[in-house]
Amino acid sequence: MKRNKVDTKQLIEVSRGGLLERRSFLKSGAMFVATIAAPSMSQAASAKDFSALPEHMKTPGTPSEAYGQPSKYEKDVHRKGQAFFQSGIFTGALTPLEKLRGIITPSGLHFTIHHNGIPDIASDNHQLMIHGMVDKPLKWDVSTLLNYPMVSRIQFLECSGNSAANAVSDDPVQASTTSLHGQVSCSEWTGVPLKLLLDEAGIKPKAQWVMCEGADGGSHVRNVPLQKLYDDAILAFYQNGERIRPDQGYPVRLFLPGFEGNMNVKWIHRMEVVDSPSQSKDEQSLYAEFTKEGALHQFTFFMDVKSVITSPSGEQQLPANGIYEIAGLAWSGRGRVKRVEVSADAGKTWADATLEGPVMNKSFVRFTIPWRWRGNNAILLSRATDEFGNIQPTRAEWKAKNADYTFNHYNAINAWHVSSAGKVSNFYV
Ligand SMILES: Nc1nc2c(c(=O)[nH]1)N[C@H]1C(S)=C(S)[C@@H](COP(=O)(O)O)O[C@H]1N2
Ligand SMILES: [Mo]
């Protein structure tokens, strides 16, 4: 198999390390090195290739199933079971980010964290109560809430412990993107704005917080500022068009756009309106972070601006020198991603990646940039900036602010090392 020649004159290098400008690249009609894991170069086609009909064109195919499944040839696209530093009764599954494209995570591949397993709850048996500092305590059946007005938004959800291995391990753990960064996913979430229910119950003037409790064995509890519930929180009943899955909190979960995963209480059944947070066990033990000076930060809600290159990425193998499309995901819990820069020389020089629109609020954004790999050692970085000018810190900057053992809210610039043999591995710059 021979590869077409690339007209290098038309490829404008925007930076050292082989990053290319997309516009000139597309015009040149140059060929990419195909799939990273399994090289298969394009070939010249001839009419003859189509003369022998394959078996599947000679016999009738099968009918559709009641609920469709991915192709049986895609069996290696699945979640992985265990995150680093996950222990005890916690269970979970990691999204295979590097095996997906676009920005939507298929529901069956959404990451999960359960502090006490998945409860078996029928929609018809589930109720939600709002009580405490309200004029009128109320209880709704799910079937009633399903008739309320709903909104839909495409937004990410990230566990505050995502990427923890890079935060605490002195040597970069050698693993895939799934294992290192797979506790973030993005779905279309549809549900009832909390504001409607709070107004119906009537909030007392001195109320500030709402204690939200799940109906799972661990009675997961987080206190949420009342203001967030008024701003953009929803009770989510649907995910990617269908009812949310048991993994995600069926029949109903709290969805707080941009806030750390654990506050998005699944299987929610009780909301107590209060004037100060109840200091639940999880709030104090798990979801507070120590600074370098030993100060404890509680109620660190926002998942800050972050990005990761998913292709090429950890444990992948580049088949040959040539032109690749670097692709990745960026997100910010504070708003829209404004810019993603990519470096192929460990941060000496940077070039702007293309953001695939529409760029949505507190959502995944897909970024891409063409890159010519010359077969040398290379270090690939991505650095995202959000609409408020927040920019991803370096690992050193992040570590300088946090205690050595703090692992939550790690959003530092991620680095992939590409060896001269084309092997991609986790790296610190
Ligand atoms: N009731 C309940 N809600 C919960 C949890 C839980 O264990 N029980 N886990 C939390 C954590 S730590 C995270 S990161 C998110 C994960 O949501 P997902 O499993 O839908 O991805 O749910 C949060 N909500
Ligand atoms: Mo989490």
GROMACS .gro file of C-alpha atoms and ligand atoms in nm:
model
  454
    1MET     CA    1   0.000   0.000   0.000
    2LYS     CA    2   0.141   0.336  -0.101
    3ARG     CA    3   0.051   0.665   0.059
    4ASN     CA    4  -0.022   0.972  -0.148
    5LYS     CA    5   0.245   1.238  -0.134
    6VAL     CA    6   0.164   1.537   0.083
    7ASP     CA    7   0.222   1.872  -0.084
    8THR     CA    8   0.422   2.018   0.200
    9LYS     CA    9   0.444   2.364   0.045
   10GLN     CA   10   0.076   2.415   0.113
   11LEU     CA   11   0.096   2.316   0.475
   12ILE     CA   12   0.176   2.617   0.684
   13GLU     CA   13   0.336   2.524   1.008
   14VAL     CA   14   0.201   2.751   1.275
   15SER     CA   15   0.442   2.646   1.541
   16ARG     CA   16   0.737   2.429   1.611
   17GLY     CA   17   0.682   2.063   1.677
   18GLY     CA   18   0.486   2.011   1.356
   19LEU     CA   19   0.152   2.176   1.434
   20LEU     CA   20  -0.022   2.276   1.114
   21GLU     CA   21  -0.271   2.538   1.022
   22ARG     CA   22  -0.604   2.378   0.948
   23ARG     CA   23  -0.719   2.596   0.660
   24SER     CA   24  -0.415   2.551   0.448
   25PHE     CA   25  -0.417   2.189   0.544
   26LEU     CA   26  -0.771   2.120   0.424
   27LYS     CA   27  -0.703   2.298   0.095
   28SER     CA   28  -0.399   2.086   0.028
   29GLY     CA   29  -0.601   1.766   0.028
   30ALA     CA   30  -0.316   1.594   0.209
   31MET     CA   31  -0.378   1.257   0.363
   32PHE     CA   32  -0.390   1.178   0.727
   33VAL     CA   33  -0.228   0.873   0.867
   34ALA     CA   34  -0.539   0.670   0.933
   35THR     CA   35  -0.659   0.519   1.258
   36ILE     CA   36  -0.403   0.535   1.533
   37ALA     CA   37  -0.434   0.188   1.680
   38ALA     CA   38  -0.471  -0.006   1.354
   39PRO     CA   39  -0.299   0.149   1.051
   40SER     CA   40  -0.490   0.113   0.728
   41MET     CA   41  -0.399   0.356   0.456
   42SER     CA   42  -0.635   0.475   0.185
   43GLN     CA   43  -0.607   0.296  -0.147
   44ALA     CA   44  -0.690   0.393  -0.500
   45ALA     CA   45  -1.033   0.252  -0.587
   46SER     CA   46  -1.125   0.084  -0.916
   47ALA     CA   47  -1.466  -0.029  -1.049
   48LYS     CA   48  -1.339  -0.386  -1.035
   49ASP     CA   49  -1.330  -0.370  -0.654
   50PHE     CA   50  -1.710  -0.369  -0.654
   51SER     CA   51  -1.774  -0.652  -0.901
   52ALA     CA   52  -1.770  -0.934  -0.643
   53LEU     CA   53  -2.070  -0.885  -0.417
   54PRO     CA   54  -2.007  -0.955  -0.050
   55GLU     CA   55  -2.230  -1.208   0.125
   56HIS     CA   56  -2.428  -0.939   0.309
   57MET     CA   57  -2.545  -0.800  -0.023
   58LYS     CA   58  -2.681  -1.132  -0.143
   59THR     CA   59  -2.895  -1.235   0.154
   60PRO     CA   60  -3.158  -1.048   0.357
   61GLY     CA   61  -3.034  -0.889   0.678
   62THR     CA   62  -3.184  -0.925   1.024
   63PRO     CA   63  -3.478  -0.718   1.154
   64SER     CA   64  -3.429  -0.456   1.425
   65GLU     CA   65  -3.437  -0.531   1.796
   66ALA     CA   66  -3.683  -0.357   2.028
   67TYR     CA   67  -3.392  -0.170   2.183
   68GLY     CA   68  -3.089  -0.129   1.959
   69GLN     CA   69  -2.736  -0.217   2.064
   70PRO     CA   70  -2.395  -0.105   1.935
   71SER     CA   71  -2.237  -0.316   1.661
   72LYS     CA   72  -2.092  -0.644   1.782
   73TYR     CA   73  -1.770  -0.530   1.617
   74GLU     CA   74  -1.740  -0.249   1.871
   75LYS     CA   75  -1.703  -0.474   2.174
   76ASP     CA   76  -1.384  -0.302   2.290
   77VAL     CA   77  -1.570   0.024   2.341
   78HIS     CA   78  -1.679  -0.018   2.700
   79ARG     CA   79  -1.643   0.136   3.043
   80LYS     CA   80  -1.361   0.037   3.274
   81GLY     CA   81  -1.442  -0.066   3.626
   82GLN     CA   82  -1.208   0.095   3.868
   83ALA     CA   83  -1.070   0.444   3.912
   84PHE     CA   84  -0.735   0.500   4.080
   85PHE     CA   85  -0.772   0.557   4.453
   86GLN     CA   86  -1.123   0.421   4.454
   87SER     CA   87  -1.174   0.191   4.747
   88GLY     CA   88  -1.411   0.043   5.001
   89ILE     CA   89  -1.779   0.035   4.924
   90PHE     CA   90  -1.744   0.283   4.637
   91THR     CA   91  -1.808   0.139   4.292
   92GLY     CA   92  -1.790   0.309   3.960
   93ALA     CA   93  -1.717   0.293   3.590
   94LEU     CA   94  -1.502   0.511   3.366
   95THR     CA   95  -1.596   0.661   3.028
   96PRO     CA   96  -1.371   0.548   2.738
   97LEU     CA   97  -1.317   0.908   2.622
   98GLU     CA   98  -1.047   0.818   2.368
   99LYS     CA   99  -1.278   0.575   2.188
  100LEU     CA  100  -1.556   0.827   2.132
  101ARG     CA  101  -1.591   1.127   1.903
  102GLY     CA  102  -1.817   1.431   1.907
  103ILE     CA  103  -1.924   1.559   2.248
  104ILE     CA  104  -2.214   1.336   2.357
  105THR     CA  105  -2.134   1.041   2.580
  106PRO     CA  106  -2.365   0.750   2.498
  107SER     CA  107  -2.578   0.686   2.808
  108GLY     CA  108  -2.446   0.334   2.854
  109LEU     CA  109  -2.089   0.470   2.861
  110HIS     CA  110  -2.149   0.757   3.107
  111PHE     CA  111  -1.908   0.732   3.401
  112THR     CA  112  -2.058   0.635   3.735
  113ILE     CA  113  -1.978   0.670   4.104
  114HIS     CA  114  -2.195   0.500   4.361
  115HIS     CA  115  -2.112   0.534   4.729
  116ASN     CA  116  -2.334   0.239   4.807
  117GLY     CA  117  -2.436   0.068   4.486
  118ILE     CA  118  -2.734   0.129   4.258
  119PRO     CA  119  -3.071   0.111   4.433
  120ASP     CA  120  -3.358  -0.059   4.254
  121ILE     CA  121  -3.632   0.207   4.249
  122ALA     CA  122  -3.949   0.196   4.037
  123SER     CA  123  -4.057   0.532   3.901
  124ASP     CA  124  -4.413   0.476   4.030
  125ASN     CA  125  -4.290   0.419   4.386
  126HIS     CA  126  -4.073   0.728   4.409
  127GLN     CA  127  -4.162   1.063   4.559
  128LEU     CA  128  -3.981   1.391   4.613
  129MET     CA  129  -4.039   1.600   4.924
  130ILE     CA  130  -3.945   1.965   4.979
  131HIS     CA  131  -3.976   2.077   5.342
  132GLY     CA  132  -3.799   2.287   5.607
  133MET     CA  133  -3.801   2.666   5.572
  134VAL     CA  134  -4.094   2.675   5.331
  135ASP     CA  135  -4.449   2.812   5.349
  136LYS     CA  136  -4.595   2.480   5.241
  137PRO     CA  137  -4.409   2.146   5.261
  138LEU     CA  138  -4.485   1.948   4.946
  139LYS     CA  139  -4.450   1.595   4.817
  140TRP     CA  140  -4.480   1.497   4.451
  141ASP     CA  141  -4.508   1.163   4.273
  142VAL     CA  142  -4.268   1.128   3.982
  143SER     CA  143  -4.568   1.090   3.750
  144THR     CA  144  -4.685   1.438   3.857
  145LEU     CA  145  -4.344   1.594   3.804
  146LEU     CA  146  -4.323   1.442   3.457
  147ASN     CA  147  -4.609   1.675   3.361
  148TYR     CA  148  -4.422   1.990   3.469
  149PRO     CA  149  -4.251   2.212   3.208
  150MET     CA  150  -3.901   2.088   3.124
  151VAL     CA  151  -3.582   2.225   2.974
  152SER     CA  152  -3.299   2.041   2.791
  153ARG     CA  153  -2.931   2.126   2.794
  154ILE     CA  154  -2.616   1.952   2.673
  155GLN     CA  155  -2.379   1.968   2.970
  156PHE     CA  156  -2.090   1.780   3.123
  157LEU     CA  157  -2.070   1.610   3.461
  158GLU     CA  158  -1.730   1.556   3.626
  159CYS     CA  159  -1.633   1.388   3.950
  160SER     CA  160  -1.417   1.617   4.163
  161GLY     CA  161  -1.173   1.326   4.190
  162ASN     CA  162  -1.125   1.296   3.814
  163SER     CA  163  -0.756   1.285   3.707
  164ALA     CA  164  -0.657   1.230   4.073
  165ALA     CA  165  -0.366   1.003   3.977
  166ASN     CA  166  -0.190   1.295   3.811
  167ALA     CA  167  -0.250   1.509   4.119
  168VAL     CA  168  -0.093   1.280   4.377
  169SER     CA  169   0.139   1.038   4.201
  170ASP     CA  170   0.502   1.159   4.191
  171ASP     CA  171   0.568   0.957   3.878
  172PRO     CA  172   0.311   0.969   3.602
  173VAL     CA  173   0.091   0.659   3.618
  174GLN     CA  174   0.104   0.477   3.285
  175ALA     CA  175  -0.253   0.427   3.173
  176SER     CA  176  -0.511   0.519   2.912
  177THR     CA  177  -0.724   0.834   2.898
  178THR     CA  178  -1.012   0.618   3.026
  179SER     CA  179  -0.824   0.525   3.341
  180LEU     CA  180  -0.669   0.865   3.401
  181HIS     CA  181  -0.950   1.103   3.305
  182GLY     CA  182  -1.262   0.891   3.253
  183GLN     CA  183  -1.471   1.042   3.533
  184VAL     CA  184  -1.622   1.307   3.307
  185SER     CA  185  -1.903   1.268   3.053
  186CYS     CA  186  -2.145   1.489   2.863
  187SER     CA  187  -2.514   1.430   2.798
  188GLU     CA  188  -2.828   1.608   2.702
  189TRP     CA  189  -3.012   1.640   3.034
  190THR     CA  190  -3.383   1.714   3.041
  191GLY     CA  191  -3.581   1.802   3.347
  192VAL     CA  192  -3.787   2.041   3.556
  193PRO     CA  193  -3.620   2.367   3.666
  194LEU     CA  194  -3.593   2.354   4.047
  195LYS     CA  195  -3.711   2.713   4.060
  196LEU     CA  196  -4.066   2.601   3.975
  197LEU     CA  197  -4.086   2.364   4.272
  198LEU     CA  198  -3.921   2.604   4.516
  199ASP     CA  199  -4.166   2.877   4.419
  200GLU     CA  200  -4.454   2.636   4.462
  201ALA     CA  201  -4.339   2.547   4.814
  202GLY     CA  202  -4.263   2.913   4.895
  203ILE     CA  203  -3.915   2.976   5.036
  204LYS     CA  204  -3.886   3.164   5.369
  205PRO     CA  205  -3.673   3.481   5.354
  206LYS     CA  206  -3.395   3.354   5.585
  207ALA     CA  207  -3.337   3.032   5.389
  208GLN     CA  208  -2.991   2.997   5.228
  209TRP     CA  209  -2.920   2.630   5.162
  210VAL     CA  210  -3.098   2.311   5.066
  211MET     CA  211  -2.994   1.976   5.205
  212CYS     CA  212  -3.041   1.723   4.924
  213GLU     CA  213  -3.069   1.354   5.006
  214GLY     CA  214  -3.060   1.048   4.782
  215ALA     CA  215  -3.268   0.733   4.837
  216ASP     CA  216  -2.967   0.498   4.813
  217GLY     CA  217  -2.826   0.286   5.094
  218GLY     CA  218  -2.565   0.547   5.184
  219SER     CA  219  -2.823   0.830   5.203
  220HIS     CA  220  -2.589   1.051   5.004
  221VAL     CA  221  -2.636   1.407   5.128
  222ARG     CA  222  -2.503   1.736   4.996
  223ASN     CA  223  -2.599   2.091   5.087
  224VAL     CA  224  -2.657   2.311   4.786
  225PRO     CA  225  -2.676   2.692   4.792
  226LEU     CA  226  -3.035   2.801   4.732
  227GLN     CA  227  -2.908   3.048   4.472
  228LYS     CA  228  -2.773   2.766   4.252
  229LEU     CA  229  -3.110   2.593   4.260
  230TYR     CA  230  -3.274   2.914   4.139
  231ASP     CA  231  -3.006   2.984   3.877
  232ASP     CA  232  -2.989   2.678   3.652
  233ALA     CA  233  -3.046   2.355   3.848
  234ILE     CA  234  -3.288   2.094   3.719
  235LEU     CA  235  -3.443   1.774   3.842
  236ALA     CA  236  -3.332   1.551   3.557
  237PHE     CA  237  -3.568   1.281   3.435
  238TYR     CA  238  -3.422   1.227   3.088
  239GLN     CA  239  -3.070   1.174   2.954
  240ASN     CA  240  -3.000   1.178   2.581
  241GLY     CA  241  -3.371   1.159   2.509
  242GLU     CA  242  -3.463   0.859   2.723
  243ARG     CA  243  -3.536   0.830   3.094
  244ILE     CA  244  -3.211   0.848   3.291
  245ARG     CA  245  -3.058   0.512   3.366
  246PRO     CA  246  -3.041   0.347   3.710
  247ASP     CA  247  -2.666   0.424   3.706
  248GLN     CA  248  -2.741   0.794   3.670
  249GLY     CA  249  -3.013   0.815   3.937
  250TYR     CA  250  -3.334   0.673   3.793
  251PRO     CA  251  -3.605   0.784   3.838
  252VAL     CA  252  -3.474   1.134   3.913
  253ARG     CA  253  -3.148   1.312   3.993
  254LEU     CA  254  -3.041   1.661   4.080
  255PHE     CA  255  -2.838   1.818   3.799
  256LEU     CA  256  -2.627   2.121   3.888
  257PRO     CA  257  -2.450   2.245   3.573
  258GLY     CA  258  -2.076   2.293   3.625
  259PHE     CA  259  -2.074   2.183   3.991
  260GLU     CA  260  -1.864   1.890   4.114
  261GLY     CA  261  -2.021   1.551   4.044
  262ASN     CA  262  -2.097   1.451   4.402
  263MET     CA  263  -2.341   1.741   4.451
  264ASN     CA  264  -2.559   1.606   4.169
  265VAL     CA  265  -2.755   1.384   4.406
  266LYS     CA  266  -2.892   1.074   4.234
  267TRP     CA  267  -3.217   0.901   4.329
  268ILE     CA  268  -3.308   1.228   4.505
  269HIS     CA  269  -3.610   1.203   4.736
  270ARG     CA  270  -3.578   1.479   4.996
  271MET     CA  271  -3.480   1.844   4.994
  272GLU     CA  272  -3.478   2.028   5.325
  273VAL     CA  273  -3.459   2.405   5.301
  274VAL     CA  274  -3.228   2.534   5.575
  275ASP     CA  275  -3.040   2.849   5.679
  276SER     CA  276  -2.696   2.686   5.708
  277PRO     CA  277  -2.541   2.367   5.573
  278SER     CA  278  -2.588   2.053   5.779
  279GLN     CA  279  -2.221   1.945   5.738
  280SER     CA  280  -2.295   1.595   5.614
  281LYS     CA  281  -2.028   1.327   5.650
  282ASP     CA  282  -1.934   1.333   5.282
  283GLU     CA  283  -1.914   1.709   5.287
  284GLN     CA  284  -1.660   1.710   5.567
  285SER     CA  285  -1.455   1.401   5.496
  286LEU     CA  286  -1.442   1.358   5.123
  287TYR     CA  287  -1.524   1.680   4.948
  288ALA     CA  288  -1.311   1.938   5.119
  289GLU     CA  289  -0.956   2.020   5.006
  290PHE     CA  290  -0.646   2.121   5.199
  291THR     CA  291  -0.425   2.404   5.073
  292LYS     CA  292  -0.047   2.402   5.103
  293GLU     CA  293  -0.080   2.609   5.424
  294GLY     CA  294  -0.314   2.351   5.575
  295ALA     CA  295  -0.635   2.552   5.536
  296LEU     CA  296  -0.943   2.345   5.461
  297HIS     CA  297  -1.159   2.457   5.172
  298GLN     CA  298  -1.518   2.341   5.198
  299PHE     CA  299  -1.792   2.393   4.943
  300THR     CA  300  -1.567   2.407   4.641
  301PHE     CA  301  -1.842   2.379   4.386
  302PHE     CA  302  -1.711   2.471   4.044
  303MET     CA  303  -1.527   2.232   3.816
  304ASP     CA  304  -1.270   2.465   3.662
  305VAL     CA  305  -1.160   2.493   3.301
  306LYS     CA  306  -0.986   2.179   3.175
  307SER     CA  307  -0.893   1.992   2.859
  308VAL     CA  308  -0.740   1.665   2.753
  309ILE     CA  309  -0.611   1.543   2.419
  310THR     CA  310  -0.791   1.213   2.351
  311SER     CA  311  -0.610   1.133   2.026
  312PRO     CA  312  -0.324   1.058   2.034
  313SER     CA  313  -0.330   0.967   2.404
  314GLY     CA  314  -0.198   0.733   2.670
  315GLU     CA  315  -0.122   0.374   2.566
  316GLN     CA  316  -0.188   0.441   2.197
  317GLN     CA  317   0.066   0.365   1.927
  318LEU     CA  318   0.128   0.589   1.625
  319PRO     CA  319   0.167   0.356   1.325
  320ALA     CA  320   0.393   0.574   1.109
  321ASN     CA  321   0.541   0.920   1.061
  322GLY     CA  322   0.296   1.151   0.896
  323ILE     CA  323   0.003   1.376   0.950
  324TYR     CA  324  -0.239   1.323   1.236
  325GLU     CA  325  -0.537   1.510   1.359
  326ILE     CA  326  -0.487   1.588   1.724
  327ALA     CA  327  -0.833   1.582   1.885
  328GLY     CA  328  -0.954   1.637   2.237
  329LEU     CA  329  -1.219   1.765   2.474
  330ALA     CA  330  -1.238   2.086   2.676
  331TRP     CA  331  -1.491   2.203   2.933
  332SER     CA  332  -1.546   2.460   3.207
  333GLY     CA  333  -1.790   2.450   3.496
  334ARG     CA  334  -1.798   2.829   3.497
  335GLY     CA  335  -1.924   2.887   3.144
  336ARG     CA  336  -1.813   2.853   2.783
  337VAL     CA  337  -1.472   2.744   2.661
  338LYS     CA  338  -1.321   3.035   2.471
  339ARG     CA  339  -0.996   2.895   2.343
  340VAL     CA  340  -0.787   2.577   2.335
  341GLU     CA  341  -0.418   2.597   2.252
  342VAL     CA  342  -0.207   2.296   2.166
  343SER     CA  343   0.168   2.256   2.194
  344ALA     CA  344   0.375   1.981   2.036
  345ASP     CA  345   0.703   2.093   2.196
  346ALA     CA  346   0.628   2.067   2.567
  347GLY     CA  347   0.489   2.419   2.589
  348LYS     CA  348   0.766   2.619   2.420
  349THR     CA  349   0.523   2.726   2.148
  350TRP     CA  350   0.146   2.705   2.118
  351ALA     CA  351  -0.109   2.714   1.837
  352ASP     CA  352  -0.484   2.765   1.850
  353ALA     CA  353  -0.691   2.453   1.792
  354THR     CA  354  -1.021   2.468   1.604
  355LEU     CA  355  -1.325   2.453   1.832
  356GLU     CA  356  -1.612   2.256   1.686
  357GLY     CA  357  -1.928   2.461   1.738
  358PRO     CA  358  -2.173   2.528   1.878
  359VAL     CA  359  -1.970   2.603   2.189
  360MET     CA  360  -2.220   2.560   2.471
  361ASN     CA  361  -2.234   2.670   2.833
  362LYS     CA  362  -2.077   2.421   3.079
  363SER     CA  363  -2.053   2.162   2.804
  364PHE     CA  364  -1.790   1.955   2.627
  365VAL     CA  365  -1.621   2.122   2.331
  366ARG     CA  366  -1.436   1.913   2.074
  367PHE     CA  367  -1.107   2.067   1.958
  368THR     CA  368  -0.883   1.959   1.671
  369ILE     CA  369  -0.559   2.061   1.506
  370PRO     CA  370  -0.351   1.885   1.237
  371TRP     CA  371  -0.001   1.778   1.333
  372ARG     CA  372   0.291   1.644   1.136
  373TRP     CA  373   0.476   1.385   1.337
  374ARG     CA  374   0.830   1.358   1.209
  375GLY     CA  375   0.915   1.051   1.412
  376ASN     CA  376   1.094   1.239   1.690
  377ASN     CA  377   1.015   1.247   2.060
  378ALA     CA  378   0.732   1.493   2.104
  379ILE     CA  379   0.533   1.622   2.399
  380LEU     CA  380   0.173   1.715   2.331
  381LEU     CA  381  -0.015   1.954   2.559
  382SER     CA  382  -0.353   2.123   2.550
  383ARG     CA  383  -0.444   2.436   2.744
  384ALA     CA  384  -0.802   2.563   2.765
  385THR     CA  385  -0.924   2.911   2.856
  386ASP     CA  386  -1.286   2.989   2.941
  387GLU     CA  387  -1.494   3.297   2.866
  388PHE     CA  388  -1.396   3.454   3.200
  389GLY     CA  389  -1.026   3.430   3.123
  390ASN     CA  390  -0.966   3.133   3.353
  391ILE     CA  391  -0.682   2.928   3.212
  392GLN     CA  392  -0.559   2.580   3.298
  393PRO     CA  393  -0.261   2.590   3.534
  394THR     CA  394   0.055   2.386   3.488
  395ARG     CA  395   0.090   2.087   3.718
  396ALA     CA  396   0.356   2.277   3.918
  397GLU     CA  397   0.124   2.575   3.962
  398TRP     CA  398  -0.158   2.349   4.076
  399LYS     CA  399   0.066   2.156   4.319
  400ALA     CA  400   0.200   2.484   4.464
  401LYS     CA  401  -0.152   2.575   4.581
  402ASN     CA  402  -0.267   2.238   4.714
  403ALA     CA  403  -0.150   2.004   4.989
  404ASP     CA  404   0.051   1.709   4.856
  405TYR     CA  405  -0.229   1.466   4.929
  406THR     CA  406  -0.511   1.679   4.786
  407PHE     CA  407  -0.652   1.517   4.477
  408ASN     CA  408  -0.988   1.684   4.414
  409HIS     CA  409  -1.038   1.951   4.148
  410TYR     CA  410  -0.723   1.866   3.955
  411ASN     CA  411  -0.743   2.062   3.629
  412ALA     CA  412  -0.377   2.109   3.534
  413ILE     CA  413  -0.250   2.095   3.174
  414ASN     CA  414  -0.217   1.733   3.067
  415ALA     CA  415   0.087   1.609   2.876
  416TRP     CA  416   0.133   1.308   2.649
  417HIS     CA  417   0.481   1.195   2.557
  418VAL     CA  418   0.522   1.048   2.208
  419SER     CA  419   0.840   0.842   2.181
  420SER     CA  420   1.040   0.811   1.859
  421ALA     CA  421   0.883   0.464   1.831
  422GLY     CA  422   0.537   0.623   1.835
  423LYS     CA  423   0.435   0.502   2.181
  424VAL     CA  424   0.218   0.752   2.370
  425SER     CA  425   0.252   0.775   2.747
  426ASN     CA  426   0.150   0.988   3.043
  427PHE     CA  427   0.405   1.260   3.124
  428TYR     CA  428   0.456   1.560   3.352
  429VAL     CA  429   0.599   1.887   3.222
  430LIG     N1  430  -2.747   0.941   4.587
  430LIG     C1  431  -2.624   0.947   4.539
  430LIG     N2  432  -2.590   1.049   4.458
  430LIG     C2  433  -2.465   1.059   4.407
  430LIG     C3  434  -2.366   0.964   4.438
  430LIG     C4  435  -2.404   0.856   4.523
  430LIG     O1  436  -2.325   0.767   4.555
  430LIG     N3  437  -2.532   0.851   4.572
  430LIG     N4  438  -2.239   0.978   4.385
  430LIG     C5  439  -2.200   1.114   4.354
  430LIG     C6  440  -2.072   1.127   4.288
  430LIG     S1  441  -1.934   1.118   4.383
  430LIG     C7  442  -2.063   1.163   4.155
  430LIG     S2  443  -1.914   1.198   4.084
  430LIG     C8  444  -2.182   1.168   4.069
  430LIG     C9  445  -2.165   1.071   3.954
  430LIG     O2  446  -2.280   1.069   3.875
  430LIG     P1  447  -2.296   0.956   3.764
  430LIG     O3  448  -2.277   0.825   3.832
  430LIG     O4  449  -2.429   0.976   3.703
  430LIG     O5  450  -2.185   0.980   3.665
  430LIG     O6  451  -2.301   1.135   4.140
  430LIG    C10  452  -2.307   1.185   4.270
  430LIG     N5  453  -2.437   1.164   4.324
  431MO      MO  454  -1.755   1.206   4.261
   0.00000   0.00000   0.00000
